[in-house]
Short mmCIF file of C-alpha atoms and ligand atoms in Angstrom, two decimals:
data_model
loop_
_atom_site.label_atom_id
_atom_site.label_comp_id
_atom_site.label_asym_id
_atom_site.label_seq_id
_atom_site.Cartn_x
_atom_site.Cartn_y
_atom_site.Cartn_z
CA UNK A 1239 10.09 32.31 9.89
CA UNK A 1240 11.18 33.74 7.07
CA UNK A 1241 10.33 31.25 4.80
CA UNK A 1242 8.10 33.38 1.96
CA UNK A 1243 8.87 31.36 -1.46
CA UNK A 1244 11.60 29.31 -0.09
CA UNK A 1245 11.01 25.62 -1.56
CA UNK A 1246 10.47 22.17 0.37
CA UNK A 1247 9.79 18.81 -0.12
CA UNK A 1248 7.87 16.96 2.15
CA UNK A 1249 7.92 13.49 1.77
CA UNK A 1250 4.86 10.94 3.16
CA UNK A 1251 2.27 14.01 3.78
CA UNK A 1252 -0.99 13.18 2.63
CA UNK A 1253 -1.68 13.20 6.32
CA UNK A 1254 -0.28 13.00 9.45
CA UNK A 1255 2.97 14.70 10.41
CA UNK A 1256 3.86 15.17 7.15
CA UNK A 1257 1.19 17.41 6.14
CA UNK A 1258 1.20 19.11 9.55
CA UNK A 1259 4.52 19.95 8.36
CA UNK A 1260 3.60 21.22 5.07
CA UNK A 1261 0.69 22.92 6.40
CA UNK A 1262 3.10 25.15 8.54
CA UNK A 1263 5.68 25.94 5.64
CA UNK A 1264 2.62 26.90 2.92
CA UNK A 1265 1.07 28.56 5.92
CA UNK A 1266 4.90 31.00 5.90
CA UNK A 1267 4.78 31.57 2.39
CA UNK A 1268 6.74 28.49 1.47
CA UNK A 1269 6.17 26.28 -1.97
CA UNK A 1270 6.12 23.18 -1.26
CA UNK A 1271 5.88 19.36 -2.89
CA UNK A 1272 4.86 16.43 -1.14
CA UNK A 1273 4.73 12.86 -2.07
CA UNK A 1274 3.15 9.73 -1.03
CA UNK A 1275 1.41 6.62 -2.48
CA UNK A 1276 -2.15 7.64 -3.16
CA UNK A 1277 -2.99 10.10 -5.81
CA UNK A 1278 -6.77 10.45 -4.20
CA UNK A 1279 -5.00 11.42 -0.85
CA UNK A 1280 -2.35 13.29 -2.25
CA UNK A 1281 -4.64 15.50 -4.08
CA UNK A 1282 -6.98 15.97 -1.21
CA UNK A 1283 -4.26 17.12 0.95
CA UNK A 1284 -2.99 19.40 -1.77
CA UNK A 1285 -6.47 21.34 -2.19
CA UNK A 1286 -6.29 21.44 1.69
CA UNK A 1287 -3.02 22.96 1.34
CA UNK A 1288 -4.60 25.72 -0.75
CA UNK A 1289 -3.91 24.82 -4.22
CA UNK A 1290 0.34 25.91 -4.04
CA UNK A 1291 1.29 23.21 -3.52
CA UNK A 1292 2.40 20.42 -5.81
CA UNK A 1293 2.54 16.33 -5.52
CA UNK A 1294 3.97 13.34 -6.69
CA UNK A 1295 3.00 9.73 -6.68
CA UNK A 1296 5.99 7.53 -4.59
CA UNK A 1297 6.51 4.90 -2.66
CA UNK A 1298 9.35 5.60 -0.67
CA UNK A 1299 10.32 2.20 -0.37
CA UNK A 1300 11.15 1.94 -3.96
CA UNK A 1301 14.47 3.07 -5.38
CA UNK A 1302 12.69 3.70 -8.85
CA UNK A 1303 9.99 6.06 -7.59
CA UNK A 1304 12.77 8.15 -5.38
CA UNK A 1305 14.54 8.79 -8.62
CA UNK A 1306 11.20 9.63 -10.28
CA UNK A 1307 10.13 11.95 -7.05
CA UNK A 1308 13.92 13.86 -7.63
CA UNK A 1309 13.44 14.26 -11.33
CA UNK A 1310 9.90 15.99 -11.07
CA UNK A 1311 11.30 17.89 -7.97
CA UNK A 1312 14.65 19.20 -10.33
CA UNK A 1313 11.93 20.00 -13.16
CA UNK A 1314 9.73 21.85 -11.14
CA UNK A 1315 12.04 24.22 -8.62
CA UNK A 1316 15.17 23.09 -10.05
CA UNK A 1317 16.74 24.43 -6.81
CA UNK A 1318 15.67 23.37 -3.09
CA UNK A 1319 15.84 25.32 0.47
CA UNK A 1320 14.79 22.37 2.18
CA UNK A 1321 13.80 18.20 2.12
CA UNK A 1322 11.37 17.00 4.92
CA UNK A 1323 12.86 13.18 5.23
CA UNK A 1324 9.50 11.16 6.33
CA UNK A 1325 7.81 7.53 5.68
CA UNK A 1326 5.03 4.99 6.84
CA UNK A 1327 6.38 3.32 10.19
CA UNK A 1328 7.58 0.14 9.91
CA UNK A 1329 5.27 -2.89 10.90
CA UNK A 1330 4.43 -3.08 14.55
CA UNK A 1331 5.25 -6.57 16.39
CA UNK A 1332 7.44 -8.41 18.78
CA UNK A 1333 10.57 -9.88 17.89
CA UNK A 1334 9.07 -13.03 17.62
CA UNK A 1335 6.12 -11.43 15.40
CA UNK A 1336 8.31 -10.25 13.05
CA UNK A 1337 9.82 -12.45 10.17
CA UNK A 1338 12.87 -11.58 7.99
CA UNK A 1339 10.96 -10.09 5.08
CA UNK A 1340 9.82 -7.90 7.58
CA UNK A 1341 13.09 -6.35 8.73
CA UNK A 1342 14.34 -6.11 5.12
CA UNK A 1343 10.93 -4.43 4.19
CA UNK A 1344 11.27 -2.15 7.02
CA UNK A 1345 15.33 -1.39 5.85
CA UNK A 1346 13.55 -0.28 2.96
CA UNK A 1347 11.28 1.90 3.84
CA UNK A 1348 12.81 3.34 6.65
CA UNK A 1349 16.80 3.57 6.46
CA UNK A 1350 17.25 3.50 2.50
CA UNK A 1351 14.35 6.30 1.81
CA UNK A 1352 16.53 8.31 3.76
CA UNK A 1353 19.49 7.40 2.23
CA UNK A 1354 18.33 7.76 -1.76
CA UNK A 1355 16.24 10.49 -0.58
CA UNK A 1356 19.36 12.03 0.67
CA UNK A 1357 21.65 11.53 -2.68
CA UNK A 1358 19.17 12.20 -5.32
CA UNK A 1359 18.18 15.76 -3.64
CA UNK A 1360 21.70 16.75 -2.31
CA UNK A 1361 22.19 18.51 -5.71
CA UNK A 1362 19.35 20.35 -5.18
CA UNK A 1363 19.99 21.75 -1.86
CA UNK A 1364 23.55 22.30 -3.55
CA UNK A 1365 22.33 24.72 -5.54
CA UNK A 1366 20.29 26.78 -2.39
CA UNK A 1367 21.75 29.68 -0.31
CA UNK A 1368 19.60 28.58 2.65
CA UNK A 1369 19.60 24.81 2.33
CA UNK A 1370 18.25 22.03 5.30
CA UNK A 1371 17.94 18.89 5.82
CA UNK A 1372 15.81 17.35 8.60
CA UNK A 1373 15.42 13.48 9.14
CA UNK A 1374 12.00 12.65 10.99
CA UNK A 1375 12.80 9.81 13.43
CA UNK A 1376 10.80 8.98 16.62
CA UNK A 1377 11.16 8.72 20.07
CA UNK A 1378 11.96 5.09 20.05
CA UNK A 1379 15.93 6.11 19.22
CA UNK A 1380 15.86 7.54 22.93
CA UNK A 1381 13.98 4.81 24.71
CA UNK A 1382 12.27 1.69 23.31
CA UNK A 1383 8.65 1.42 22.66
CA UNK A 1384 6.97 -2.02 23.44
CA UNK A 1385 5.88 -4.13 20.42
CA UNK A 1386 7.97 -1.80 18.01
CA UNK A 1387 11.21 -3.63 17.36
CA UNK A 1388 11.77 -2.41 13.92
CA UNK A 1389 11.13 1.31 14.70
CA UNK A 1390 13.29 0.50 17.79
CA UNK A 1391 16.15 -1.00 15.73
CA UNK A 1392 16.24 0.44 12.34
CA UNK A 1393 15.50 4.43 13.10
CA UNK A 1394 18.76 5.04 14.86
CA UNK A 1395 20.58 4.24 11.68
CA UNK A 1396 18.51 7.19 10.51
CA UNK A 1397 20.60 9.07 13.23
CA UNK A 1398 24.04 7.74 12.21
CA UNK A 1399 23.42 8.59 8.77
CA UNK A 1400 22.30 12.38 9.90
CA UNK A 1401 25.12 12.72 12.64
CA UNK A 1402 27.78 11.15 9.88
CA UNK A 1403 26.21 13.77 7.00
CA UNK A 1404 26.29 16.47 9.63
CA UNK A 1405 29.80 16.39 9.48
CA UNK A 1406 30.11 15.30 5.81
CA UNK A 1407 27.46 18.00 4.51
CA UNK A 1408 28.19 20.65 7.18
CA UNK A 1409 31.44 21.68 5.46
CA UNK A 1410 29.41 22.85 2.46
CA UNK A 1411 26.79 24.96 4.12
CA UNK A 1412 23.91 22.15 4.33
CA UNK A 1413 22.33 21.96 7.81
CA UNK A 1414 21.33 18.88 9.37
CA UNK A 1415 19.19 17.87 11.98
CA UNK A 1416 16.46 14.85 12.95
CA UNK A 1417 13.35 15.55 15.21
CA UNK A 1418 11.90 12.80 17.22
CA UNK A 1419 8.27 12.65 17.69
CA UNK A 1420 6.75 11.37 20.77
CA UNK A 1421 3.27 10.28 20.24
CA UNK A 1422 0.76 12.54 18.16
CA UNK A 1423 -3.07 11.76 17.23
CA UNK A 1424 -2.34 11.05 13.68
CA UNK A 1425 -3.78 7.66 12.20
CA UNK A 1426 -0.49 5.57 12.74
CA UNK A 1427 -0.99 6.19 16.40
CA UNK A 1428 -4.72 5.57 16.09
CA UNK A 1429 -4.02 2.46 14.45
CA UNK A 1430 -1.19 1.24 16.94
CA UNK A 1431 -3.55 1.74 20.11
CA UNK A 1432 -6.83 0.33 17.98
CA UNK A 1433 -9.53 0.15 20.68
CA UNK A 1434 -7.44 -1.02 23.62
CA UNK A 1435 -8.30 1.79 25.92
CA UNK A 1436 -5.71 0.43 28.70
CA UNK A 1437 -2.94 1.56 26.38
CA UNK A 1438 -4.32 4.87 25.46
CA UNK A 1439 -4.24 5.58 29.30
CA UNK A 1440 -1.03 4.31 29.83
CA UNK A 1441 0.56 6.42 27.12
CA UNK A 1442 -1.27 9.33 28.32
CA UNK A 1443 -0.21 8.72 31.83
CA UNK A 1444 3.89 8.72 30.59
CA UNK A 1445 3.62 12.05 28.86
CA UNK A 1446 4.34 14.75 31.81
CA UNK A 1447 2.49 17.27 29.25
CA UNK A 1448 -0.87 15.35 30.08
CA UNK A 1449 -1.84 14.82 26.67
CA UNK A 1450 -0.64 13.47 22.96
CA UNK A 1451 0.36 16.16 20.40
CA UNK A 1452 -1.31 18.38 18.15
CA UNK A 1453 0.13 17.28 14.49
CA UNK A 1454 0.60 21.04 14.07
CA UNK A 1455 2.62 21.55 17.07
CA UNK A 1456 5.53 19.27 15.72
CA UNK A 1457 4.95 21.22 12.42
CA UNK A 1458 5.47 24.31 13.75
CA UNK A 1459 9.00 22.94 15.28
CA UNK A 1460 10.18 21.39 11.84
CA UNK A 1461 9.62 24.34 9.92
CA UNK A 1462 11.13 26.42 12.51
CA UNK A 1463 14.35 23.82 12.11
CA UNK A 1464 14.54 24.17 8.37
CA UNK A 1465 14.02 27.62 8.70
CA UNK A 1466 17.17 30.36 8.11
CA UNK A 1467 15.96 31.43 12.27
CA UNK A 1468 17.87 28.24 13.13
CA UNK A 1469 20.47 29.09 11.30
CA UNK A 1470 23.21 28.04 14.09
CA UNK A 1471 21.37 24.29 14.59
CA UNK A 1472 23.22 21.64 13.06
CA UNK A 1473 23.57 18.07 13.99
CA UNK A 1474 20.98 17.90 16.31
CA UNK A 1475 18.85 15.40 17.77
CA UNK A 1476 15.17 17.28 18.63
CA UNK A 1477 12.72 15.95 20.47
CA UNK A 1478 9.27 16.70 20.44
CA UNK A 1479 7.10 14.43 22.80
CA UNK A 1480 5.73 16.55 25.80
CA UNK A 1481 8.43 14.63 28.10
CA UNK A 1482 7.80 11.27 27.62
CA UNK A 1483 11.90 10.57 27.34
CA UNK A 1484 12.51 9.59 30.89
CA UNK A 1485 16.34 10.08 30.54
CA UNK A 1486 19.07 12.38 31.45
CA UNK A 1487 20.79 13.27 28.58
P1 NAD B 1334 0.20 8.53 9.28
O1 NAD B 1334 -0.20 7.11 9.11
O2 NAD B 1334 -0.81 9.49 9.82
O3 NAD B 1334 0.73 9.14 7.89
C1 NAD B 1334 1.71 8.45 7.19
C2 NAD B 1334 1.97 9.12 5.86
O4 NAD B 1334 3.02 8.40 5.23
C3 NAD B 1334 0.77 9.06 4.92
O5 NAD B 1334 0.74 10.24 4.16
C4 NAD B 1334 1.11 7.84 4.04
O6 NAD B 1334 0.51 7.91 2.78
C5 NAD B 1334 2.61 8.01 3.93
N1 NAD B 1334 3.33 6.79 3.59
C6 NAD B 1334 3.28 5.62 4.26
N2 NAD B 1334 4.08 4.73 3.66
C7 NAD B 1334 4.65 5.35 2.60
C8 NAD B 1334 5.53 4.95 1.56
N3 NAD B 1334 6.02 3.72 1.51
N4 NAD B 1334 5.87 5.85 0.62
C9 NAD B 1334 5.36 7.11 0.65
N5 NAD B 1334 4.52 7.54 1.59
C10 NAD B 1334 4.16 6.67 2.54
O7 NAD B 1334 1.49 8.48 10.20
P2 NAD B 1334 2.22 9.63 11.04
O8 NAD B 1334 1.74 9.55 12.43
O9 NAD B 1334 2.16 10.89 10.31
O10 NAD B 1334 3.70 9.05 11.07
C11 NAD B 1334 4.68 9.41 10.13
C12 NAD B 1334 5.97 8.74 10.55
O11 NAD B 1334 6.33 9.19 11.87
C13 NAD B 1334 5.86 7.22 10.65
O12 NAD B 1334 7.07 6.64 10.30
C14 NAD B 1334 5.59 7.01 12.13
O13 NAD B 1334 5.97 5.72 12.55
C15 NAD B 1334 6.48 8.08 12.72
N6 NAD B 1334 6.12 8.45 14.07
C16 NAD B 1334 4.89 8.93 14.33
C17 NAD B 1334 4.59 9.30 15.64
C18 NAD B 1334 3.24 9.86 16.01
O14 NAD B 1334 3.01 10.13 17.17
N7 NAD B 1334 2.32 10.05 15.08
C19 NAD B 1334 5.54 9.16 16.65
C20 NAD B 1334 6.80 8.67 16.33
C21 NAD B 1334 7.07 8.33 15.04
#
């Protein structure tokens, strides 16, 4: 993909999609940082990375440690080819579950990462001949998903802010694009079906594809989007859920 020693940072891949994503780029050659909140997991999933790559302690939901994450990223590559834009979902529920802490938790987390994310590493990317950005979203900004009213609500602010910097960022050579994952076996998804078996078999039923995702298989697409081969891809909104989107456009 021709990615050898091109740098990324990964943000919220200690497991999961993240580090499916990682996985791919260190697989191409690529050096890579990733961040989340727990130094045990973080350094697990940096030995099963290989030993390249590199990790910081952040919660993304913290203005402080997004500053901290782009000052060790500026000492450490000082230039960057590409920023993975990723974080915990937001609390499951109802709208009646859900209480107004709640939504301004989930702002937090899942629109202002993206946004401080976005400003502190901008002068990175600046700085790269190559450079990408690519917003992780999900498939709840095409069609709702039951129970998920803060994923449902807050994520497609995640796409205004990509389809506004599109045109904002575009004009300086900085591609932009968001991916929307349908549902893969990762632990969030584990954790949203628990043991109710009915659900499982109704999600599974949805997805023309006959099955959930392989973590790697949305990897494989992410790193192809922040790659130089998609050179021409800008703006987009990717999805990558084995057909579950039901509409026409
Ligand atoms: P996961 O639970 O397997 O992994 C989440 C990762 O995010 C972990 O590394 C965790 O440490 C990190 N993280 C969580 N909160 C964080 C925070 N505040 N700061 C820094 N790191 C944090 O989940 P996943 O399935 O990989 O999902 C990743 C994102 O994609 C979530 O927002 C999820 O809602 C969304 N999503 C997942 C799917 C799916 O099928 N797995 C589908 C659509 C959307």
């Amino acid at each position: 993909m021709e990615l050898t020693d091109r740098r990324f940072l990964v943000t919220a891949a200690s497991r999961g999609l993240g580090y499916s994503v990682a996985s791919v780029l260190v697989d191409e050659g690529a050096r890579v940082i990733i961040c989340g909140r727990n130094q045990d997991a973080l350094e697990a999933a940096t030995d099963a990375l290989g030993g390249t790559a590199h990790y910081v302690v952040a919660d993304l939901s913290k203005r402080e440690d997004i500053a901290r994450l782009a000052e060790e990223v500026n000492g450490h590559f000082e230039e960057l080819d590409g920023l993975f834009v990723n974080a915990g979902g937001p609390r499951p529920g109802r709208f009646d579950d859900v209480l107004d802490s709640d939504w301004a938790d989930a702002f937090q987390l899942t629109v202002m990462s993206a946004v401080r994310l976005t400003k502190s590493i901008v002068p990175l990317l600046r700085k790269s001949e190559t450079p990408s950005i690519l917003y992780s979203t999900s498939i709840s900004v095409k069609q709702p998903i039951d129970g998920l009213v803060l994923s449902n609500s807050l994520r497609l602010s995640v796409i205004g802010l990509m389809r506004t910097l599109a045109r904002e960022l575009g004009t300086i050579g900085i591609r932009i694009n968001a991916v929307c994952p349908g549902y893969f076996s990762t632990r969030r998804v584990q954790e949203l079906i628990g043991d109710n078996q009915k659900m499982a078999q109704e999600i599974i039923q949805a997805i023309p594809l006959g099955r959930m995702g392989e973590p790697i298989e949305f990897g494989r697409i992410c790193s192809f989007l922040m790659s130089p081969l998609a050179s021409y891809v800008h703006g987009a909104v990717v999805l990558i859920d084995g057909g579950i989107y039901r509409g026409m456009t």
